[in-house]
Tab-separated table of C-alpha atoms in Angstrom:
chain	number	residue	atom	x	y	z
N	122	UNK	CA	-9.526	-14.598	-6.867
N	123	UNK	CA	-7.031	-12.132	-6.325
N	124	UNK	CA	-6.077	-8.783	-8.688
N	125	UNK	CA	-2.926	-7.211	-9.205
N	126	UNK	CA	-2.702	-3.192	-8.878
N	127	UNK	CA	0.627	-1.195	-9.864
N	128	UNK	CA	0.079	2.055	-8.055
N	129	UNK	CA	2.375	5.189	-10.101
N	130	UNK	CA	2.554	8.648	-10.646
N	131	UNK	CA	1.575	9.492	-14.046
N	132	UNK	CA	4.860	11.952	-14.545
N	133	UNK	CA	6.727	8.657	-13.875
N	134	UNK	CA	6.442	7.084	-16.864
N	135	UNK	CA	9.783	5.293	-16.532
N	136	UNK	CA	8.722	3.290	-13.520
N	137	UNK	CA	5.664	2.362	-14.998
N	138	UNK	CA	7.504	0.830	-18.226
N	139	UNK	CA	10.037	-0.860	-15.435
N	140	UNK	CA	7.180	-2.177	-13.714
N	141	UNK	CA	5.360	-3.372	-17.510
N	142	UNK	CA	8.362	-5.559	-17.931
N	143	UNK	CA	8.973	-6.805	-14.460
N	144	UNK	CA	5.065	-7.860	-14.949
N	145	UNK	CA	5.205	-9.362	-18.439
N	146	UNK	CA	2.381	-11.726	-19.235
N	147	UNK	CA	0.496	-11.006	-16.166
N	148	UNK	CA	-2.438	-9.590	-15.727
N	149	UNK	CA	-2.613	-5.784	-13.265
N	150	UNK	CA	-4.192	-2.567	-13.511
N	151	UNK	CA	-2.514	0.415	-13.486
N	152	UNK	CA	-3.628	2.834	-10.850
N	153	UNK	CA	-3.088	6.678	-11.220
N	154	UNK	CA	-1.492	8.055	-7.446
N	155	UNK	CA	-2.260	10.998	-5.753
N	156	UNK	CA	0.437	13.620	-6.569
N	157	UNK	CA	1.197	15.256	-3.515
N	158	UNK	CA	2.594	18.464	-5.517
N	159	UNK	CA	-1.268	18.668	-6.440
N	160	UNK	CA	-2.632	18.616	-2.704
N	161	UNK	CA	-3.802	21.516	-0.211
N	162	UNK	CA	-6.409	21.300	2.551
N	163	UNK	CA	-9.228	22.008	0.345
N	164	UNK	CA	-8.431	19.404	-2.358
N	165	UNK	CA	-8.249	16.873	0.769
N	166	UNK	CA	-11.648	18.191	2.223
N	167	UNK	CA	-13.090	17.374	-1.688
N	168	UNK	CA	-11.749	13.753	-1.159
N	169	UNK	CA	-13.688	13.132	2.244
N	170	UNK	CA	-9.820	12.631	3.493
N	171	UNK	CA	-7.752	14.645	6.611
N	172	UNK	CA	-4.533	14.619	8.050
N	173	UNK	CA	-4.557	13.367	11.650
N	174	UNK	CA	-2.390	16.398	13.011
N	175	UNK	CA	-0.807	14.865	16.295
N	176	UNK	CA	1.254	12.291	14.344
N	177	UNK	CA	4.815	13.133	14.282
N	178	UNK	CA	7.538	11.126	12.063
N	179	UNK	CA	9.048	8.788	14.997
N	180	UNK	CA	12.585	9.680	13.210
N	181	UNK	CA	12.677	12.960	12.051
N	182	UNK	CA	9.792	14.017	14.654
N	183	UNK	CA	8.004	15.918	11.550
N	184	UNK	CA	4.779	15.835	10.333
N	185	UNK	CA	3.763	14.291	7.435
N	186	UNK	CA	4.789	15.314	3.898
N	187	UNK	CA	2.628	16.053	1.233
N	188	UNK	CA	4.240	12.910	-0.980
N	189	UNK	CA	3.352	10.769	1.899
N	190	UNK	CA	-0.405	12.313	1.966
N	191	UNK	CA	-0.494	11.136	-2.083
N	192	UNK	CA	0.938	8.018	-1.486
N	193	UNK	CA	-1.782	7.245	1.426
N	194	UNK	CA	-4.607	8.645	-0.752
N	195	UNK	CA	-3.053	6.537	-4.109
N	196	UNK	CA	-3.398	3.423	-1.493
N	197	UNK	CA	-7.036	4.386	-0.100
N	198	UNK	CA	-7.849	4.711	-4.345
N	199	UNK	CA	-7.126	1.237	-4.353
N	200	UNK	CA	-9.050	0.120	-1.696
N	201	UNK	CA	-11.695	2.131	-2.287
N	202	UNK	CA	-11.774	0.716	-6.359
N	203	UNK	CA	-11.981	-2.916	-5.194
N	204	UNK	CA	-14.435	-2.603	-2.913
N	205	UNK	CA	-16.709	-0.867	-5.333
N	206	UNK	CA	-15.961	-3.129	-7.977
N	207	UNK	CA	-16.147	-6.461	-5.427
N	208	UNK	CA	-12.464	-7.574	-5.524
N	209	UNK	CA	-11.765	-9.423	-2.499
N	210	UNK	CA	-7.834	-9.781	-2.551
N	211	UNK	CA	-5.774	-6.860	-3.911
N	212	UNK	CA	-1.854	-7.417	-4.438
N	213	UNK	CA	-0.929	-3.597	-4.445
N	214	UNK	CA	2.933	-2.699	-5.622
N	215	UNK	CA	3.977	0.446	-5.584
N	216	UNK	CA	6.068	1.151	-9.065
N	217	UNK	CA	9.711	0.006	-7.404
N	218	UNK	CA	8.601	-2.451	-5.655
N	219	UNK	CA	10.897	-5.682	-6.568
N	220	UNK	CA	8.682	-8.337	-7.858
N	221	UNK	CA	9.200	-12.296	-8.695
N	222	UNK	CA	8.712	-13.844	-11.707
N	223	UNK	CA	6.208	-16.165	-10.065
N	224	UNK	CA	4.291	-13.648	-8.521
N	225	UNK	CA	1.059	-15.315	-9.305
N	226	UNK	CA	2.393	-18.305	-7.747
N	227	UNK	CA	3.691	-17.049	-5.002
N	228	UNK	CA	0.415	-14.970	-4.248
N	229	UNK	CA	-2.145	-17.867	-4.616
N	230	UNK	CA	0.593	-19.963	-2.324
N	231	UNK	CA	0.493	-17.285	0.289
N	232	UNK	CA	-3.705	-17.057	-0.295
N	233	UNK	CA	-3.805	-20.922	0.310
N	234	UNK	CA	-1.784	-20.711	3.666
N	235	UNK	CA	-3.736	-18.153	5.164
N	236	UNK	CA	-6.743	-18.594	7.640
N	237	UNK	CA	-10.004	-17.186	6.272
N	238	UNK	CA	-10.235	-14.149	9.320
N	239	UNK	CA	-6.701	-12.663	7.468
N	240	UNK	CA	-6.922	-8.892	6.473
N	241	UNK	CA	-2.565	-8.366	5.068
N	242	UNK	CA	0.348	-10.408	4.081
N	243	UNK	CA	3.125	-8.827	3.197
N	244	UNK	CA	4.894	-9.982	-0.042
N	245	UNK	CA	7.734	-7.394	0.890
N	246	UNK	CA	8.736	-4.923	3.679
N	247	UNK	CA	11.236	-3.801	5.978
N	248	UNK	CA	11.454	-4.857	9.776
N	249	UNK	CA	11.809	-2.580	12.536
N	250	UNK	CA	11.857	-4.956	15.070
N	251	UNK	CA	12.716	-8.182	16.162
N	252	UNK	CA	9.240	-9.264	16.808
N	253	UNK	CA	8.596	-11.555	13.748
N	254	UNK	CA	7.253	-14.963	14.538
N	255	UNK	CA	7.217	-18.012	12.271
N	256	UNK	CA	3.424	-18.159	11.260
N	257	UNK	CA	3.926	-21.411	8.732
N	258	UNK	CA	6.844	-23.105	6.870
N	259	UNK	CA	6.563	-20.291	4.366
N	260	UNK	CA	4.821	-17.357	5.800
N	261	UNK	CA	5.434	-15.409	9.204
N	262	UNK	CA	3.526	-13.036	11.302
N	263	UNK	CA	5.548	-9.664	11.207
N	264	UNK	CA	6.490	-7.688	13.975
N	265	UNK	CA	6.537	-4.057	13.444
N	266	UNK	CA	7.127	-2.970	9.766
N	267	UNK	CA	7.655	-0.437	7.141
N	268	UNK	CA	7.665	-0.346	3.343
N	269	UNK	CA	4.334	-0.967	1.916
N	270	UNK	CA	5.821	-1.551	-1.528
N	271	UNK	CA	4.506	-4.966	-2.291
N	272	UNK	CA	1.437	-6.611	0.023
N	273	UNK	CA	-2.071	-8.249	-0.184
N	274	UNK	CA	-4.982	-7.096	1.508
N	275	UNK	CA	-8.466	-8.394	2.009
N	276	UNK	CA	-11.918	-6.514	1.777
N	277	UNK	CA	-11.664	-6.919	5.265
N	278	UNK	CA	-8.139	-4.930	5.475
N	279	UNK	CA	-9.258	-2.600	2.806
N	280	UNK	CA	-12.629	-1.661	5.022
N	281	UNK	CA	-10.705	-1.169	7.956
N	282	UNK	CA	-7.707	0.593	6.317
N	283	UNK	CA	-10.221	3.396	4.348
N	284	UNK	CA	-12.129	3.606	7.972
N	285	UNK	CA	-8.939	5.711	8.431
N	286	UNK	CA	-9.061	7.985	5.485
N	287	UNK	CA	-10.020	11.523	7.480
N	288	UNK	CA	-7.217	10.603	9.673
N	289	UNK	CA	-4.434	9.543	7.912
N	290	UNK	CA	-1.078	8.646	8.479
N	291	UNK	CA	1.450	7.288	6.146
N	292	UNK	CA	0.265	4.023	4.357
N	293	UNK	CA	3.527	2.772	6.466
N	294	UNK	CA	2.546	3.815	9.547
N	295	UNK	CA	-1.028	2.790	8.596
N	296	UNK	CA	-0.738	-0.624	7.790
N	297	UNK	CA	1.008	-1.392	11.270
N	298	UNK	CA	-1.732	0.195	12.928
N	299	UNK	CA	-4.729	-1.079	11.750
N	300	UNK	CA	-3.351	-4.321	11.950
């Protein structure tokens, strides 16, 4: 139904055993991120990926980073692994992401409260607004956010999301617009 995906940078090897424990006995794939120490132009031309040039950090009015290039393209990997592969709910956490003990639980609880049209649920994040509204006893439809740490997505979400791979933006920014 749904499968679990730890996104970390290989030279992080101490996250990654932080992240085996916090997901003892359950099952998740491992997925190798982008480094963006490793990234220029031409690499990201080789990748069928682009930067969209106009967007501007709304806090520190900067373009983006190369870290927040690799952590876009280490989401887009993802996305672009399930849908070859056919998985049609991804729970991606990024290696510091806090997690729950009953993840699983809490996952298939969230899957069975959601209508069938749903493309992301966050599992965590950080408001930047006021705008959430209650969606269900447990769940609610988020206003603006940040933090893509820890979230589900659909095939539908993961289409739409890598329909924005030769314009990207960070996977933070991302997320809130594609929504």
């Amino acid at each position: 139904m749904f499968k679990i995906f730890v996104i970390n940078l290989e030279r992080c090897e101490e996250k990654r055993l932080k992240m085996r424990s916090k997901l003892e006995g359950q099952d998740y794939e491992v997925v190798r991120a982008v480094d963006g120490r490793n990234l220029d132009e031409r690499i990201l031309n080789k990748m069928g990926a682009g930067v969209l040039r106009e967007w501007k950090d709304p806090y520190f009015h900067r373009n983006m980073t190369w870290g927040e290039v690799g952590c876009a393209l280490s989401h887009m990997r993802v996305y672009e692994m399930c849908v070859e592969s056919g998985v049609e709910v991804a729970v991606v956490l990024e290696d510091d992401s806090s997690v729950p003990r009953d993840l699983t639980d809490r996952v298939a609880g969230c899957l069975a409260e959601l209508p069938g049209t749903w493309e992301l649920c966050y599992l965590g994040r950080k408001a930047m607004d006021a705008n959430d509204e209650d969606f269900s006893a447990t769940l609610l439809r988020p206003g603006y956010s940040y933090w893509a740490c820890s979230y589900m997505v659909s095939t539908s979400g993961m289409r739409k999301l890598l329909s924005m791979k030769r314009s990207l933006v960070p996977i933070d920014e991302m997320i809130p617009i594609a929504a």
